[in-house]
Short mmCIF file of C-alpha atoms in Angstrom, two decimals:
data_model
loop_
_atom_site.label_atom_id
_atom_site.label_comp_id
_atom_site.label_asym_id
_atom_site.label_seq_id
_atom_site.Cartn_x
_atom_site.Cartn_y
_atom_site.Cartn_z
CA GLY L 1 183.28 -102.10 43.66
CA GLU L 2 182.45 -105.70 44.48
CA ASN L 3 185.32 -108.19 44.77
CA VAL L 4 184.68 -112.05 45.08
CA GLU L 5 187.36 -114.22 46.30
CA GLN L 6 187.20 -118.05 45.76
CA HIS L 7 189.09 -120.96 47.34
CA PRO L 8 190.60 -123.35 46.61
CA SER L 9 191.69 -122.98 42.90
CA THR L 10 191.87 -126.66 42.51
CA LEU L 11 190.30 -129.43 44.42
CA SER L 12 190.68 -133.24 44.03
CA VAL L 13 188.26 -135.54 45.94
CA GLN L 14 187.60 -139.32 45.93
CA GLU L 15 184.49 -140.28 44.22
CA GLY L 16 181.74 -140.51 46.91
CA ASP L 17 183.39 -137.93 49.25
CA SER L 18 182.26 -134.42 49.70
CA ALA L 19 183.63 -131.26 48.20
CA VAL L 20 183.45 -127.72 49.53
CA ILE L 21 184.20 -124.46 47.81
CA LYS L 22 184.25 -121.35 49.69
CA CYS L 23 183.92 -117.59 48.63
CA THR L 24 183.91 -114.17 50.21
CA TYR L 25 182.52 -110.98 48.90
CA SER L 26 183.24 -107.40 49.74
CA ASP L 27 180.05 -105.39 48.96
CA SER L 28 177.31 -105.85 51.62
CA ALA L 29 174.80 -104.50 49.06
CA SER L 30 175.15 -107.77 47.04
CA ASN L 31 171.93 -109.70 47.52
CA TYR L 32 172.04 -112.59 45.00
CA PHE L 33 174.66 -115.35 44.92
CA PRO L 34 174.68 -117.86 42.15
CA TRP L 35 176.95 -120.78 41.56
CA TYR L 36 178.00 -121.83 38.03
CA LYS L 37 179.41 -125.02 36.77
CA GLN L 38 181.46 -124.80 33.54
CA GLU L 39 182.65 -127.70 31.54
CA LEU L 40 185.47 -127.50 29.00
CA GLY L 41 184.48 -125.42 25.90
CA LYS L 42 180.95 -124.55 27.18
CA GLY L 43 179.24 -121.61 28.85
CA PRO L 44 178.56 -121.47 32.61
CA GLN L 45 175.43 -123.33 33.83
CA LEU L 46 173.63 -122.25 36.87
CA ILE L 47 173.51 -125.07 39.49
CA ILE L 48 172.25 -123.34 42.61
CA ASP L 49 171.71 -119.91 43.90
CA ILE L 50 170.82 -118.03 47.17
CA ARG L 51 169.48 -114.71 48.06
CA SER L 52 170.60 -112.69 51.04
CA ASN L 53 167.46 -113.28 53.01
CA VAL L 54 168.13 -116.98 53.12
CA GLY L 55 170.92 -118.83 55.10
CA GLU L 56 170.99 -122.21 53.36
CA LYS L 57 169.53 -123.85 50.39
CA LYS L 58 169.72 -127.43 49.18
CA ASP L 59 169.00 -129.20 45.88
CA GLN L 60 169.70 -132.96 46.08
CA ARG L 61 173.45 -133.41 46.40
CA ILE L 62 174.24 -129.72 46.18
CA ALA L 63 173.72 -127.15 49.10
CA VAL L 64 174.82 -123.55 49.53
CA THR L 65 175.21 -121.63 52.63
CA LEU L 66 175.40 -117.94 53.23
CA ASN L 67 176.69 -115.96 56.20
CA LYS L 68 175.90 -112.39 55.53
CA THR L 69 177.63 -111.05 58.67
CA ALA L 70 180.88 -112.56 57.55
CA LYS L 71 180.20 -112.01 53.87
CA HIS L 72 181.04 -115.76 53.29
CA PHE L 73 179.18 -118.24 51.12
CA SER L 74 180.07 -121.91 50.37
CA LEU L 75 179.11 -124.72 47.95
CA HIS L 76 178.82 -128.13 49.21
CA ILE L 77 178.60 -131.24 46.94
CA THR L 78 177.93 -134.58 48.62
CA GLU L 79 178.44 -138.04 47.27
CA THR L 80 180.47 -136.78 44.42
CA GLN L 81 180.41 -138.47 41.01
CA PRO L 82 182.70 -138.34 38.01
CA GLU L 83 180.35 -136.08 36.19
CA ASP L 84 180.92 -133.44 38.91
CA SER L 85 184.34 -132.83 37.42
CA ALA L 86 184.29 -129.31 36.12
CA VAL L 87 185.15 -125.68 36.99
CA TYR L 88 182.87 -124.03 39.46
CA PHE L 89 182.40 -120.38 39.73
CA CYS L 90 180.82 -118.46 42.67
CA ALA L 91 179.36 -115.06 42.04
CA ALA L 92 177.72 -112.00 43.43
CA ILE L 93 175.26 -109.70 41.98
CA LEU L 94 175.61 -106.08 42.56
CA TYR L 95 172.22 -104.63 43.81
CA SER L 96 171.55 -102.21 41.02
CA SER L 97 169.52 -101.99 37.93
CA ALA L 98 172.59 -103.17 36.01
CA SER L 99 172.74 -106.42 38.05
CA LYS L 100 176.27 -107.19 36.93
CA ILE L 101 177.66 -110.50 37.90
CA ILE L 102 180.98 -110.40 39.63
CA PHE L 103 182.59 -113.85 39.37
CA GLY L 104 185.07 -115.54 41.65
CA SER L 105 188.35 -116.97 40.17
CA GLY L 106 186.93 -120.41 39.85
CA THR L 107 187.69 -123.97 41.26
CA ARG L 108 188.73 -126.84 39.14
CA LEU L 109 187.18 -129.82 40.74
CA SER L 110 188.42 -133.26 39.87
CA ILE L 111 186.79 -136.43 41.14
CA ARG L 112 189.06 -139.35 41.42
CA PRO L 113 187.55 -142.77 40.59
CA GLY P 1 164.48 -123.48 31.23
CA ALA P 2 165.44 -120.38 29.23
CA VAL P 3 167.80 -120.96 26.30
CA VAL P 4 170.44 -118.64 24.98
CA SER P 5 172.22 -119.45 21.77
CA GLN P 6 175.40 -117.97 20.10
CA HIS P 7 176.52 -118.07 16.64
CA PRO P 8 179.16 -119.04 15.53
CA SER P 9 180.36 -121.57 18.11
CA TRP P 10 183.92 -120.99 16.84
CA VAL P 11 185.51 -118.71 14.29
CA ILE P 12 188.97 -118.14 12.87
CA CYS P 13 189.86 -114.81 11.29
CA LYS P 14 192.91 -113.06 9.97
CA SER P 15 194.47 -110.18 11.89
CA GLY P 16 193.02 -106.91 10.78
CA THR P 17 189.53 -108.18 9.81
CA SER P 18 186.35 -107.90 11.83
CA VAL P 19 184.05 -110.77 13.10
CA LYS P 20 180.46 -110.64 14.39
CA ILE P 21 179.12 -112.90 17.08
CA GLU P 22 175.39 -113.17 17.75
CA CYS P 23 173.61 -113.81 20.96
CA ARG P 24 169.99 -114.85 20.90
CA SER P 25 167.36 -115.53 23.63
CA LEU P 26 165.34 -118.28 22.14
CA ASP P 27 162.28 -118.55 24.43
CA PHE P 28 162.14 -115.31 26.36
CA GLN P 29 162.66 -111.51 25.84
CA ALA P 30 165.90 -110.24 27.16
CA THR P 31 165.72 -106.73 28.42
CA THR P 32 169.49 -106.88 29.28
CA MET P 33 172.25 -108.77 27.68
CA PHE P 34 175.77 -109.12 28.96
CA TRP P 35 179.07 -109.87 27.00
CA TYR P 36 182.01 -111.62 28.69
CA ARG P 37 185.50 -112.62 27.72
CA GLN P 38 187.29 -115.61 29.22
CA PHE P 39 190.88 -116.42 28.65
CA PRO P 40 192.24 -119.96 29.23
CA LYS P 41 191.94 -121.05 32.84
CA GLN P 42 190.62 -117.78 33.93
CA SER P 43 187.50 -116.36 35.17
CA LEU P 44 184.76 -114.58 33.12
CA MET P 45 185.31 -110.92 32.75
CA LEU P 46 182.47 -108.58 32.01
CA MET P 47 183.02 -106.47 28.81
CA ALA P 48 179.79 -104.71 28.51
CA THR P 49 176.12 -104.46 29.39
CA SER P 50 173.48 -103.80 26.73
CA ASN P 51 169.92 -102.93 27.00
CA GLU P 52 167.46 -103.19 24.13
CA GLY P 53 167.28 -99.97 22.19
CA SER P 54 170.06 -98.07 24.00
CA LYS P 55 173.75 -97.88 23.82
CA ALA P 56 175.87 -100.45 25.64
CA THR P 57 177.79 -99.60 28.80
CA TYR P 58 181.37 -100.76 28.70
CA GLU P 59 183.44 -101.90 31.65
CA GLN P 60 186.63 -99.93 32.36
CA GLY P 61 189.46 -100.87 30.04
CA VAL P 62 187.26 -102.20 27.34
CA GLU P 63 187.51 -100.32 24.06
CA LYS P 64 183.95 -99.42 22.78
CA ASP P 65 185.26 -98.62 19.37
CA LYS P 66 186.78 -101.99 19.05
CA PHE P 67 184.05 -104.07 20.53
CA LEU P 68 180.95 -102.89 19.00
CA ILE P 69 177.73 -104.10 20.63
CA ASN P 70 174.25 -103.77 19.10
CA HIS P 71 171.11 -104.91 21.00
CA ALA P 72 168.67 -104.30 18.26
CA SER P 73 165.79 -106.45 19.65
CA LEU P 74 164.60 -108.13 22.78
CA THR P 75 165.99 -111.37 21.58
CA LEU P 76 169.26 -110.47 19.76
CA SER P 77 172.52 -108.77 20.62
CA THR P 78 175.64 -108.71 18.43
CA LEU P 79 179.26 -108.27 19.42
CA THR P 80 181.49 -107.19 16.61
CA VAL P 81 185.35 -107.39 17.15
CA THR P 82 186.78 -104.84 14.70
CA SER P 83 190.29 -104.85 13.39
CA ALA P 84 190.96 -108.11 15.35
CA HIS P 85 194.46 -108.99 16.61
CA PRO P 86 195.83 -112.24 17.97
CA GLU P 87 195.37 -110.93 21.51
CA ASP P 88 191.65 -110.73 20.92
CA SER P 89 191.72 -114.50 20.67
CA SER P 90 189.46 -115.70 23.56
CA PHE P 91 186.25 -117.31 24.56
CA TYR P 92 183.43 -114.88 24.23
CA ILE P 93 180.29 -115.58 26.32
CA CYS P 94 176.99 -113.79 26.38
CA SER P 95 174.24 -113.88 28.87
CA ALA P 96 170.70 -112.52 29.00
CA LYS P 97 168.05 -111.71 31.64
CA SER P 98 164.58 -110.51 31.61
CA GLY P 99 163.07 -108.04 34.15
CA GLN P 100 164.88 -105.66 36.47
CA GLY P 101 166.78 -106.24 39.60
CA ALA P 102 169.03 -109.14 40.66
CA SER P 103 167.68 -112.16 38.96
CA GLU P 104 168.91 -115.25 37.06
CA GLN P 105 171.07 -114.72 33.94
CA TYR P 106 171.05 -117.35 31.26
CA PHE P 107 174.37 -118.04 29.61
CA GLY P 108 175.06 -118.89 26.02
CA PRO P 109 177.44 -121.74 25.00
CA GLY P 110 180.21 -119.37 24.13
CA THR P 111 182.20 -118.50 20.90
CA ARG P 112 185.72 -119.42 20.50
CA LEU P 113 187.51 -116.66 18.47
CA THR P 114 191.07 -117.36 17.06
CA VAL P 115 192.76 -114.52 15.29
CA THR P 116 195.76 -115.64 13.13
#
């Protein structure tokens, strides 16, 4: 089955700097890759997603890149702000009617003031 | 955007009792709902997938007789933890999607279950 690996597990960056989180997936049939932000005690919130027919997508300070050949995808956050501090999860969706989300292990991002 | 609610947001129950958690899609019809469990500082682990009007599909290692799932309507799914034990204490999160294929799932705010 699908396996998603995520690195790093923790990341601390200075406010205003950029943060990059990387993920790899194993099942080439996966075709949808969402990224979620989870704040303490809350459910995950979708922040950006990308489909397998697209190489890059950007939404203001957040961008995601996808390399289908290498089965890599990354989240880039520029001009980080204190409110960006949270746990971020990458995920891959199995291409099936069940559409199960397979989550990465999570990255705890801390923004230093 | 689409909203998914969960009730209760937190619950404390005694060992051996059962507790029911509700998941509702407030402004869309959810053909499929998913239940996840998340232990502290860990990722979300899928427990089961439920489609309206049919039996839930459980992931390997999840006891279907212990975690009863009912998806009675297109806007409501319930998870009942039966004969709860302290090791069942966790953060339970549901998600819902409409339509088929790979598409966005909308997550609820989660329910914190503590079994004493």
